[in-house]
XYZ file of C-alpha atoms in Angstrom:
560
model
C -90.382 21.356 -35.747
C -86.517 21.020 -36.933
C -86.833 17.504 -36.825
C -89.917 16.973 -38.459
C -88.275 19.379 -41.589
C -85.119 17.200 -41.320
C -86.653 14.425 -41.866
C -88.838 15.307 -44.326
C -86.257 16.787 -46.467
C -84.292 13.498 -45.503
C -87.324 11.830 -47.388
C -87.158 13.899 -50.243
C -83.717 13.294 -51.307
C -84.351 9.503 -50.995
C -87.038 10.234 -53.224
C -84.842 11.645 -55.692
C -81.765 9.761 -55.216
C -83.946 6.506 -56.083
C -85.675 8.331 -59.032
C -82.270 9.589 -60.593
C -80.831 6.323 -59.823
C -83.094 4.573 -61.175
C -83.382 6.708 -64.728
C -79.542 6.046 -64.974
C -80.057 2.407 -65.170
C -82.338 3.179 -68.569
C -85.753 3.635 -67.123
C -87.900 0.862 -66.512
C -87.827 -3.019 -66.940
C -89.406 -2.835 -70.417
C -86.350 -1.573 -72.034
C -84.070 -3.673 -73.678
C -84.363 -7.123 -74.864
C -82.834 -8.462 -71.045
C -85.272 -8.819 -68.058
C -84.046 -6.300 -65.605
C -83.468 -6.541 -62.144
C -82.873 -3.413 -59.862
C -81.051 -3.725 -56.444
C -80.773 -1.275 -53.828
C -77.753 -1.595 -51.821
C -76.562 -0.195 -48.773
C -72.552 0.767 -49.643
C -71.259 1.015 -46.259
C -69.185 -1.452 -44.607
C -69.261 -4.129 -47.002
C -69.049 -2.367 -49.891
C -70.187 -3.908 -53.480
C -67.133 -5.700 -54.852
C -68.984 -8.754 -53.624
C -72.078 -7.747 -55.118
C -70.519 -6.882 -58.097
C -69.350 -10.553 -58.914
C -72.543 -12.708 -58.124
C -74.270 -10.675 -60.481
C -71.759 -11.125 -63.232
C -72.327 -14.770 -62.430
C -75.587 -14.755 -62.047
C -76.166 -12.921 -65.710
C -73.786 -15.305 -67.018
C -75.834 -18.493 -65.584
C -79.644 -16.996 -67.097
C -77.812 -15.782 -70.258
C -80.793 -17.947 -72.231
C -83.269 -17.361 -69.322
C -86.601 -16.237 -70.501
C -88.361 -14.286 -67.523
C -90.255 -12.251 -69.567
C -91.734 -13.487 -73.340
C -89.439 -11.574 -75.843
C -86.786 -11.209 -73.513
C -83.703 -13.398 -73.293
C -81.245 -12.885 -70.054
C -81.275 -11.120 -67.112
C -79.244 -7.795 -66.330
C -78.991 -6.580 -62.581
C -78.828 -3.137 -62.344
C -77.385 -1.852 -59.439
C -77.639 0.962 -57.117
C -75.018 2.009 -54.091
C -76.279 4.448 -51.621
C -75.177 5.207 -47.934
C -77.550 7.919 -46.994
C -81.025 8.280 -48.205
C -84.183 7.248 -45.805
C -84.986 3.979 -47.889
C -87.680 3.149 -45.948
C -89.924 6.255 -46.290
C -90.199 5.851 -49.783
C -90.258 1.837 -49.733
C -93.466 1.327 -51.254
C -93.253 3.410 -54.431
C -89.594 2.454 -54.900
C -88.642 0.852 -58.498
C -86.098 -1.008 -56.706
C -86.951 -4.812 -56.544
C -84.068 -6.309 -54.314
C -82.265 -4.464 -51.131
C -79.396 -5.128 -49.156
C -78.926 -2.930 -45.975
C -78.567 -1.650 -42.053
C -80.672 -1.314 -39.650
C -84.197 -3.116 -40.880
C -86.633 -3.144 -38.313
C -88.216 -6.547 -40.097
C -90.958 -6.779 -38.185
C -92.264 -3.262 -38.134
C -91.888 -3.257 -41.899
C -93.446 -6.717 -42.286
C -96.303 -5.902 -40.346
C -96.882 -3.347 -43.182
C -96.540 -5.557 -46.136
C -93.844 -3.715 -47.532
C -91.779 -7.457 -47.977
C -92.416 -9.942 -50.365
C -92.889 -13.523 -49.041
C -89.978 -15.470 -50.268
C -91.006 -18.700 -48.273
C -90.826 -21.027 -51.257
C -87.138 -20.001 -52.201
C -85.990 -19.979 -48.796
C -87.091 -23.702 -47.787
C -86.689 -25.498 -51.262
C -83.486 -26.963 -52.078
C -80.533 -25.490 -53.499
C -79.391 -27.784 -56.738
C -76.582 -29.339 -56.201
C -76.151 -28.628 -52.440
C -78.266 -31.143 -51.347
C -79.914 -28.831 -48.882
C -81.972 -24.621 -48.593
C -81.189 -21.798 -47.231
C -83.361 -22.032 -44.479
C -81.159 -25.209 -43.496
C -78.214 -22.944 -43.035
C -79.948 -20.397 -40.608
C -79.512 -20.897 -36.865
C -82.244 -22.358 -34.690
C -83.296 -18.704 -33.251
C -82.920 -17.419 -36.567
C -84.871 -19.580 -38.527
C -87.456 -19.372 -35.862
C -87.520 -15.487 -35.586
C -87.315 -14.487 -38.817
C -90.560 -17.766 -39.495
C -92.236 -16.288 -36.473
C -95.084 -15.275 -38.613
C -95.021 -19.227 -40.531
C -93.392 -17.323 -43.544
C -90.214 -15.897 -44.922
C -89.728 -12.269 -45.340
C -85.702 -11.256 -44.863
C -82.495 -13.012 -44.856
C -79.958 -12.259 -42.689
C -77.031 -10.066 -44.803
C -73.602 -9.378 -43.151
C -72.385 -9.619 -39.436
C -71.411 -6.786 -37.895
C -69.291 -7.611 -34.718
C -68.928 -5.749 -32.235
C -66.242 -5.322 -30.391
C -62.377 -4.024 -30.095
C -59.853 -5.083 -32.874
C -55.574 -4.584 -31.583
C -52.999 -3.781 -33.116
C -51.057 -6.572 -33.078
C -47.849 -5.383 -34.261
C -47.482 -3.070 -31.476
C -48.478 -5.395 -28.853
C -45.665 -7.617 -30.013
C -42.968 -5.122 -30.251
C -44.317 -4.404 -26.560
C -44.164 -7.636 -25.272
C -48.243 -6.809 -24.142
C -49.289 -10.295 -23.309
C -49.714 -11.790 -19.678
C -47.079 -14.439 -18.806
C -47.433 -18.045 -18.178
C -44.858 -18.739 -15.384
C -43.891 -15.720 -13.062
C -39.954 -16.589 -13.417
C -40.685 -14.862 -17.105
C -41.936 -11.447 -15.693
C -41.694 -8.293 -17.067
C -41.732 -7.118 -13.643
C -42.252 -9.158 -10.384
C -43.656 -5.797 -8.070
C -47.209 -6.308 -8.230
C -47.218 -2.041 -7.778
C -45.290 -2.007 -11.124
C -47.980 -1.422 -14.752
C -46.063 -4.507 -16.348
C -46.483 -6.541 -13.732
C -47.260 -10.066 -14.935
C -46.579 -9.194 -18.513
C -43.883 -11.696 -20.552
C -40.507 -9.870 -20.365
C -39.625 -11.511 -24.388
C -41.389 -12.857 -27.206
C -39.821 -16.317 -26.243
C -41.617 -16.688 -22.956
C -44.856 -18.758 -22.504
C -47.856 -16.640 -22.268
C -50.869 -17.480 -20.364
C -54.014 -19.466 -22.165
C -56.295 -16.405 -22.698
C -59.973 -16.606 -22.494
C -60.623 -19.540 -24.184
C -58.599 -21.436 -21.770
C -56.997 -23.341 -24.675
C -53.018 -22.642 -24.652
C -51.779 -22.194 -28.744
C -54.680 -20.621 -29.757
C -54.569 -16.654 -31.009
C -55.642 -14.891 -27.804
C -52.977 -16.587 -25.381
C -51.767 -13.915 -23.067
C -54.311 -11.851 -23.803
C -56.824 -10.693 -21.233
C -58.687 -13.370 -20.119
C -60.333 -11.497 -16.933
C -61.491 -7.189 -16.370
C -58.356 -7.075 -13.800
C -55.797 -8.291 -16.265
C -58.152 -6.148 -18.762
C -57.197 -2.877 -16.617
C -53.834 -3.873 -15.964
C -53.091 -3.994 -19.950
C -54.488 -0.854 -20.294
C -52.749 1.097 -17.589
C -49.557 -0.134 -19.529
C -50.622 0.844 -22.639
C -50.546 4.188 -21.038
C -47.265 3.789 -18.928
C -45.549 3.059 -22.522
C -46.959 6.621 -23.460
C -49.214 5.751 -25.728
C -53.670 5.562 -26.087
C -55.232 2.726 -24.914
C -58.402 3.366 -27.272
C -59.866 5.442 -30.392
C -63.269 5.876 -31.518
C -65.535 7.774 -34.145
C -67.156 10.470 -31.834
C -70.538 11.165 -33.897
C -72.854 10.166 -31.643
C -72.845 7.157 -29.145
C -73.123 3.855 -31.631
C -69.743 2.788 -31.369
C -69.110 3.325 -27.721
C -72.804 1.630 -27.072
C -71.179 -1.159 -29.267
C -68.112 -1.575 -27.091
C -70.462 -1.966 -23.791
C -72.745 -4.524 -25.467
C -69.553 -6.474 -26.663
C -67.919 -6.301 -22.993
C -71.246 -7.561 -21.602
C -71.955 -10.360 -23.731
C -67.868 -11.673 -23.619
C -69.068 -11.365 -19.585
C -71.840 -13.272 -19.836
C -71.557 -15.876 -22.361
C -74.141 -16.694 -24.860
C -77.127 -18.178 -22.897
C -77.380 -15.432 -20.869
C -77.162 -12.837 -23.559
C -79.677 -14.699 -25.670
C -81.829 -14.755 -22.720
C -81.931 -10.963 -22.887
C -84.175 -11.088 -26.398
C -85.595 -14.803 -26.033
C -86.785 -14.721 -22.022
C -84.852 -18.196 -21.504
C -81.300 -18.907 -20.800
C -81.335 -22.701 -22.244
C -80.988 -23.788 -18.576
C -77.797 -22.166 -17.356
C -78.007 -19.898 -14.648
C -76.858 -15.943 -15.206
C -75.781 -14.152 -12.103
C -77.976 -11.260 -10.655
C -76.759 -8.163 -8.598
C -78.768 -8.396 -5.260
C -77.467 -5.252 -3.555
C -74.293 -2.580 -2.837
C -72.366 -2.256 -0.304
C -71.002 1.319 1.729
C -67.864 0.836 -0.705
C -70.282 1.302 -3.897
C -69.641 -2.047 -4.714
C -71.584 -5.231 -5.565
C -72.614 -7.005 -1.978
C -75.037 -9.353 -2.708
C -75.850 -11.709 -6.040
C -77.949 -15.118 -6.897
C -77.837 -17.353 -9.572
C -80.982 -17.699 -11.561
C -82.074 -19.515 -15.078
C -84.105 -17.121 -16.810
C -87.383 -17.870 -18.314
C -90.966 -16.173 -19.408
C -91.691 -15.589 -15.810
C -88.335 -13.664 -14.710
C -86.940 -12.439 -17.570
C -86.778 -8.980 -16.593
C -84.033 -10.119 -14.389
C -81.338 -9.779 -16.981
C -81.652 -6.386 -16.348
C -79.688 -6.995 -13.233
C -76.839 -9.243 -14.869
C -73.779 -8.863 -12.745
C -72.043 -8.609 -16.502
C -74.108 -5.369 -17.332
C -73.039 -3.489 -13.927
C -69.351 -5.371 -14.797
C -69.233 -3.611 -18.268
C -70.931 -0.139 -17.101
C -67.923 0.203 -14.688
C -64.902 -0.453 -17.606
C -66.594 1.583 -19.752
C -67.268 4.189 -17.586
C -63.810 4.820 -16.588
C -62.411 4.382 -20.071
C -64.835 7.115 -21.202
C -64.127 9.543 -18.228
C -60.190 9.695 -17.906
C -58.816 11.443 -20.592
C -56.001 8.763 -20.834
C -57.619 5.947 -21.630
C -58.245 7.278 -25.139
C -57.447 9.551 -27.919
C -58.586 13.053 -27.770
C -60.317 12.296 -31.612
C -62.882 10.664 -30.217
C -64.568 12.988 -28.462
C -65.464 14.776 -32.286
C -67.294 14.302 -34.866
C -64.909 16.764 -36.932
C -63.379 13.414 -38.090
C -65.268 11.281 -40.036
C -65.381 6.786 -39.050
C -62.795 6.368 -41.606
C -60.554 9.182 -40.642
C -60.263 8.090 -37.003
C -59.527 4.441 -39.030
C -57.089 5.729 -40.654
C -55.822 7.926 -37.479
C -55.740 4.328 -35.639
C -53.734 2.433 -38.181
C -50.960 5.832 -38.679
C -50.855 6.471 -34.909
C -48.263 3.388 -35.081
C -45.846 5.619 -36.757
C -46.383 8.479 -34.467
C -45.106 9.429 -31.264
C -48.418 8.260 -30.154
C -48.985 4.899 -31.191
C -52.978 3.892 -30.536
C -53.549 0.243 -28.928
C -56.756 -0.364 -29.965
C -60.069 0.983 -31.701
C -64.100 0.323 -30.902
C -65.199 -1.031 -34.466
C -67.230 -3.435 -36.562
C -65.737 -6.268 -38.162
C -66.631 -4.414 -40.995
C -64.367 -1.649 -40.555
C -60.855 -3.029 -42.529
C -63.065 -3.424 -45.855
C -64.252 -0.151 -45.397
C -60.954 1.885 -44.225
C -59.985 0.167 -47.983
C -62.868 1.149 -49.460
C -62.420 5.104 -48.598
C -58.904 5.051 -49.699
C -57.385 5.157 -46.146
C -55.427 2.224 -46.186
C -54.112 2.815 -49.268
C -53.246 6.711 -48.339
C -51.510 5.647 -44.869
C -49.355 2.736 -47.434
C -47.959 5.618 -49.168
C -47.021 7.964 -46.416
C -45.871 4.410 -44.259
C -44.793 1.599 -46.824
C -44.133 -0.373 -44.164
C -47.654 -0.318 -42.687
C -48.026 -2.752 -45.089
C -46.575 -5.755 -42.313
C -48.865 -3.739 -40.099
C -51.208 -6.892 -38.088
C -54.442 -6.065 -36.933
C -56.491 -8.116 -35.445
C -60.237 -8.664 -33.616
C -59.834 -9.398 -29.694
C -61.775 -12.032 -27.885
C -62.552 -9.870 -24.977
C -62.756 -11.313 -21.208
C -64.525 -13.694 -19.735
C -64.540 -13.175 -16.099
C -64.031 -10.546 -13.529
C -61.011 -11.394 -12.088
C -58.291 -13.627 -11.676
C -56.679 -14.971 -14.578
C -58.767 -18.233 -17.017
C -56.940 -21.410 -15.854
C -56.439 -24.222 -18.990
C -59.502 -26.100 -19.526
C -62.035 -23.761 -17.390
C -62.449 -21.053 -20.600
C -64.901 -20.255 -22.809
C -64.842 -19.831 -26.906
C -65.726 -16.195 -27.981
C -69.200 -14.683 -27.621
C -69.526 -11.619 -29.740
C -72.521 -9.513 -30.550
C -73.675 -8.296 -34.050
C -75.784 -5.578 -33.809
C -77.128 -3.478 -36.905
C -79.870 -5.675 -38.053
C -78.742 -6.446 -41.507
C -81.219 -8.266 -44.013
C -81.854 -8.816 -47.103
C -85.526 -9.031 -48.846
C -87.355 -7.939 -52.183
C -90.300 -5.304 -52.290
C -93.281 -6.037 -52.401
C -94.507 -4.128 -54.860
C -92.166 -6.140 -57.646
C -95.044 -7.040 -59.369
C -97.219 -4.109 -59.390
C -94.560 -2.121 -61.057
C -92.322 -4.607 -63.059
C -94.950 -8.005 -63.896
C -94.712 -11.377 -62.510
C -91.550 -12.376 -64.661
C -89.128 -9.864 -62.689
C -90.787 -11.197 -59.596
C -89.184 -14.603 -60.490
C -86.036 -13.332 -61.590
C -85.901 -11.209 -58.203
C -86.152 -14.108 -56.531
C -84.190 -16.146 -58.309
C -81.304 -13.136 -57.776
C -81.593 -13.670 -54.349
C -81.681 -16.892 -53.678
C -78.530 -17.217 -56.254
C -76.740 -14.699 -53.569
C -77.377 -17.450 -50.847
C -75.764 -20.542 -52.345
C -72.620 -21.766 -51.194
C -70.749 -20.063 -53.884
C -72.278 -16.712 -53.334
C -71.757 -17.079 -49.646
C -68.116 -17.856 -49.572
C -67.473 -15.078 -52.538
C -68.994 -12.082 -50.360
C -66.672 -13.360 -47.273
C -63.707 -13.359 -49.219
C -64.082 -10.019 -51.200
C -65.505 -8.156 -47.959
C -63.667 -9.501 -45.252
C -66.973 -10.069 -43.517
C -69.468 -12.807 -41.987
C -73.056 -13.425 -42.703
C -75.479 -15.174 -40.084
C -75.584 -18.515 -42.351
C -73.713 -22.066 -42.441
C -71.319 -21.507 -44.329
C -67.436 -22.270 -44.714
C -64.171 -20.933 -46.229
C -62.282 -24.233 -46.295
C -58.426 -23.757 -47.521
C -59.594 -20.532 -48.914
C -59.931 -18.325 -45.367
C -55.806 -18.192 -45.614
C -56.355 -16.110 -48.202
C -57.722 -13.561 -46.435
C -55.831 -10.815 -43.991
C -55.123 -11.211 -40.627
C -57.939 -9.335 -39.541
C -60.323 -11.186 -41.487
C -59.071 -14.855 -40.702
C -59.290 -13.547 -36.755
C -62.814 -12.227 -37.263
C -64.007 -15.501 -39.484
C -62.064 -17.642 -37.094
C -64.363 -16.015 -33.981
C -67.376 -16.525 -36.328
C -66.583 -20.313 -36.415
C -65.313 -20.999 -33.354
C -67.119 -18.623 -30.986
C -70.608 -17.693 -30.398
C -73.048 -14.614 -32.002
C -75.550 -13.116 -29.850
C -77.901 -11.434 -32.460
C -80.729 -9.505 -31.241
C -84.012 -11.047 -32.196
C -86.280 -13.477 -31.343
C -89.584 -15.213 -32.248
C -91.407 -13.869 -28.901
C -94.144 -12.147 -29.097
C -93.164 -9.256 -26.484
C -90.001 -9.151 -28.194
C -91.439 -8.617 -31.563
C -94.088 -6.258 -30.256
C -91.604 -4.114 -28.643
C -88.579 -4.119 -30.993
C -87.132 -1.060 -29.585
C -86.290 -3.088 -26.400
C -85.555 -6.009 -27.606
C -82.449 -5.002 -29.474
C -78.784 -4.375 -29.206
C -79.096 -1.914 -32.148
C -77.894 1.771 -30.743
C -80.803 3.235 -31.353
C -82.880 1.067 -28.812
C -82.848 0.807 -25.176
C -80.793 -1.729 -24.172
C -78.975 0.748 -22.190
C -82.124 2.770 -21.237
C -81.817 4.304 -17.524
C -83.980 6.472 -15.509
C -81.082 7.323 -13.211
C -81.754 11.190 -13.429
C -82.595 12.830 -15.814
C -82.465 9.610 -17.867
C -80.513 8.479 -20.880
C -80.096 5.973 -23.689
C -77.325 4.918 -23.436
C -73.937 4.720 -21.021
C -72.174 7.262 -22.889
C -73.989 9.947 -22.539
C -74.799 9.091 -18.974
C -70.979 8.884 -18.324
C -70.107 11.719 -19.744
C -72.938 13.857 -17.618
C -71.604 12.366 -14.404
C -73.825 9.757 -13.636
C -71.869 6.813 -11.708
C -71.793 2.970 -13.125
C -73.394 1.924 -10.210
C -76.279 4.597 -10.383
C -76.859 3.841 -13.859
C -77.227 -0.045 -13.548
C -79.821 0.502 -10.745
C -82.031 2.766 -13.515
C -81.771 -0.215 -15.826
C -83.783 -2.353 -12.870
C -86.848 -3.617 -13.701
C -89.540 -5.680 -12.404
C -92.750 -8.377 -12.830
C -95.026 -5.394 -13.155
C -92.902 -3.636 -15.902
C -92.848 -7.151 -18.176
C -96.572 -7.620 -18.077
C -97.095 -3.750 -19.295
C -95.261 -4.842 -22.449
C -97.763 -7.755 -23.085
């Protein structure tokens, strides 16, 4: 019954949020002697700065446009909102164009509440010489086509994943050493064993296996992984923070361990039941010790695809996280409340460096740095620490293997996860309530916020990706260090995003996402639970949790 009256007043503040909204943008489309345009958009994360200046193009370029007869120009109204339940109230909304989190496309499709934008996504952009549908992805393009027409467009990229302070870990010398002659210490016993003793020594090649690359001596396997942290802690400081509201952003970290684990076919083979050929390595059995004893290699397709829930890298990333979010010293006693908003524990992350505490690391989006700026965190830890202004923060490639250490050559380029099913798409109910010529200029909008131009703008005034072809040129140096590491992983590396033209998969969206509110991480290892977290946190072991997530030939066909 709570619920049920939660949500419903949930709904009616959307309701009225959108109404007021609306009414302070002058009413209705038939006002004023501009065709108007209103766009709902999500304020989180990206914020609107970007938004802000392809609309003030986009006016600029229709400034003789007639959409509507009387009317000359275009005017984009827009609307920035981080709470209401948009989707309740979809279908009555006066809001044309929307740009959010968390879209379920293919529920929502299935009830007509999207426009088809087919004919603006496959014809050519003038004077690029090619559409936006020729900048989406092969999976992409066929997911979001699976019905034979266009509904969304992919918006930002959030990845997942861990982002280091960069500064600290060079004043600490925490990077893993080429040549053992340059040793912090030489006793294997000792927490900096195998750690460079001075900036001038030659660190190893990092993940990517690629020596003078960004992520040299950093941890290329889960051992070296656990040996950084334990020194972390030996230099008295947190390993980890994290926004404790709930269990997205330590649900994130696991799906970003995993998928750095398994690589991208495998991953991908999680939402697409085929692993491109390459085999992904299955957990047979246990042993007395607790540990893995027995494993095969298998290529995943239609017929076995419930065998990913076995991936060595899930049990793998079930047992990091599981100690990280059981031993008090592995993080910050901040995350464990929700007394502290996201952007507190941000800015708790980026002032820790001045305390006696410094914190190594945080669980965030790539989103996050735009958005610590956005709430005035940045700016309010600048004036208490001028100096934080030098501060170096960037997004960590995280490891690749179990153990050992990558050898040059035998590495692999980043694979990162984004996870919060971001889109873009117009309502369908644009005519009904505004006439055909807002329809076109709707359309128009959007297509005018996917041109090369558009694209490159929302990068470099929100420090964040979007799932398109797309590039930066000489103009990525522009951005902070964050940024250039996150766009540099978004070039270079490898984005597992969660959807897929398969029927199952579409069918049964709640499974066939990374999103935290799915069941990626569903377990029936007693009493059951979502997601690691929570299971963690209630005792349950890694290894008892990864057998819950088991699944067979029987359980596959029930979802047909």
């Amino acid at each position: 019954m709570k619920n049920k009256f939660l949500r419903a007043i949930s709904t009616i503040v959307a309701a009225v949020a959108m109404t007021a909204g609306f009414a302070a943008c002058g009413g209705n489309s038939q006002n004023g002697d501009k065709t108007t345009v209103y766009v709902w958009n999500y304020d989180g994360g990206v914020g609107h700065a970007w938004l802000d200046a392809v609309a003030a193009r986009f006016e600029a370029a229709n400034a003789e446009t007639e959409y509507e007869t009387g009317k000359k120009g275009v005017k984009i109204e827009i609307y920035n909102d981080k709470d209401s339940d948009w989707g309740s109230v979809l279908s009555s909304s006066p809001y044309s164009v929307f740009f959010l989190e968390g879209v379920q496309y293919n529920s929502y499709q299935s009830q007509n509440k999207f426009l088809d934008i087919t004919d603006i996504v496959t014809e050519e952009i003038v004077g690029e010489g090619r559409s936006i549908e020729d900048k989406l992805n092969a999976n992409t393009k066929a997911s979001l086509k699976a019905s034979g027409k266009y509904y969304v467009l992919p918006h930002y990229q959030s990845l997942n994943g861990v982002s280091y302070n960069k500064t600290f870990f060079d004043e600490k010398n925490l990077y893993f050493a080429k040549n053992e002659s340059d040793y912090k210490s030489t006793n294997p016993s000792s927490p900096f064993y195998g750690f460079i003793k001075n900036a001038q020594c030659d660190k190893t090649c990092g993940p990517d296996g690629v020596f003078g690359n960004d992520d040299d001596g950093l941890p290329s396997s889960l051992e070296e992984f656990n040996r950084l942290l334990n020194a972390i802690i030996e230099l008295t400081a947190k390993p980890f923070v994290w926004y404790g509201g709930g269990a997205s952003y330590q649900t994130s970290f696991v799906n970003a361990l995993w998928a750095s684990l398994e690589g991208y076919e495998g991953a991908m083979a999680n939402f697409i039941l085929d692993s491109a050929g390459k085999e992904t390595e299955i957990i047979t059995g246990f042993g007395a010790d607790g540990k893995p004893s027995g494993t095969e290699k298998v290529v995943i397709d239609e017929n076995n695809y419930y065998k990913v829930y076995s991936q060595a890298s899930r049990y793998y990333a079930l047992e990091t996280a599981q100690k990280i979010f059981t031993d008090g010293r592995y993080y910050h006693k901040n995350s464990l409340t929700d007394t502290n908003s996201h952007t507190d524990i941000q800015g708790l992350f980026l002032e820790s460096m001045y305390s006696d505490t410094p914190i190594a690391m945080i669980f965030e989006g790539s989103y996050w740095q735009n958005e610590a700026k956005d709430s005035g965190e940045w700016d309010r830890v600048l004036r208490a620490h001028p100096e934080a202004k030098d501060l170096e923060i960037r997004f960590m490639p995280l490891p690749v293997q179990v153990s050992g250490s990558v050898k040059e050559g035998e590495g692999r380029a980043p694979t990162v996860v984004d996870a919060l099913n971001s889109y873009a798409f117009i309502n369908a109910n644009v005519k009904i309530k505004h006439g055909e010529g807002v329809e076109n200029a709707a359309k128009d909008f959007l297509k005018f916020c996917y041109t090369e131009e558009s694209l490159k703008e929302f990068t470099l005034k929100s420090s964040v990706t979007k799932n398109l072809d797309y590039d930066l040129g000489e103009a990525a140096e522009s951005l902070s260090y964050y940024a250039q590491s996150a766009y540099k992983i978004y070039k270079e590396g490898k984005v597992v995003t969660a959807i897929s033209p398969e029927a199952v998969a579409i069918k049964n969206p709640a499974i066939f996402t990374l999103h935290p509110g799915g069941e990626f991480w569903k377990t029936t290892a007693a009493p059951g639970y979502n997601n690691p977290w929570t299971g963690f946190r209630n005792n349950v072991s890694a290894k008892d949790y990864f057998l819950g997530m088991a699944k067979d030939k029987a359980w596959a066909d029930s979802l047909k």
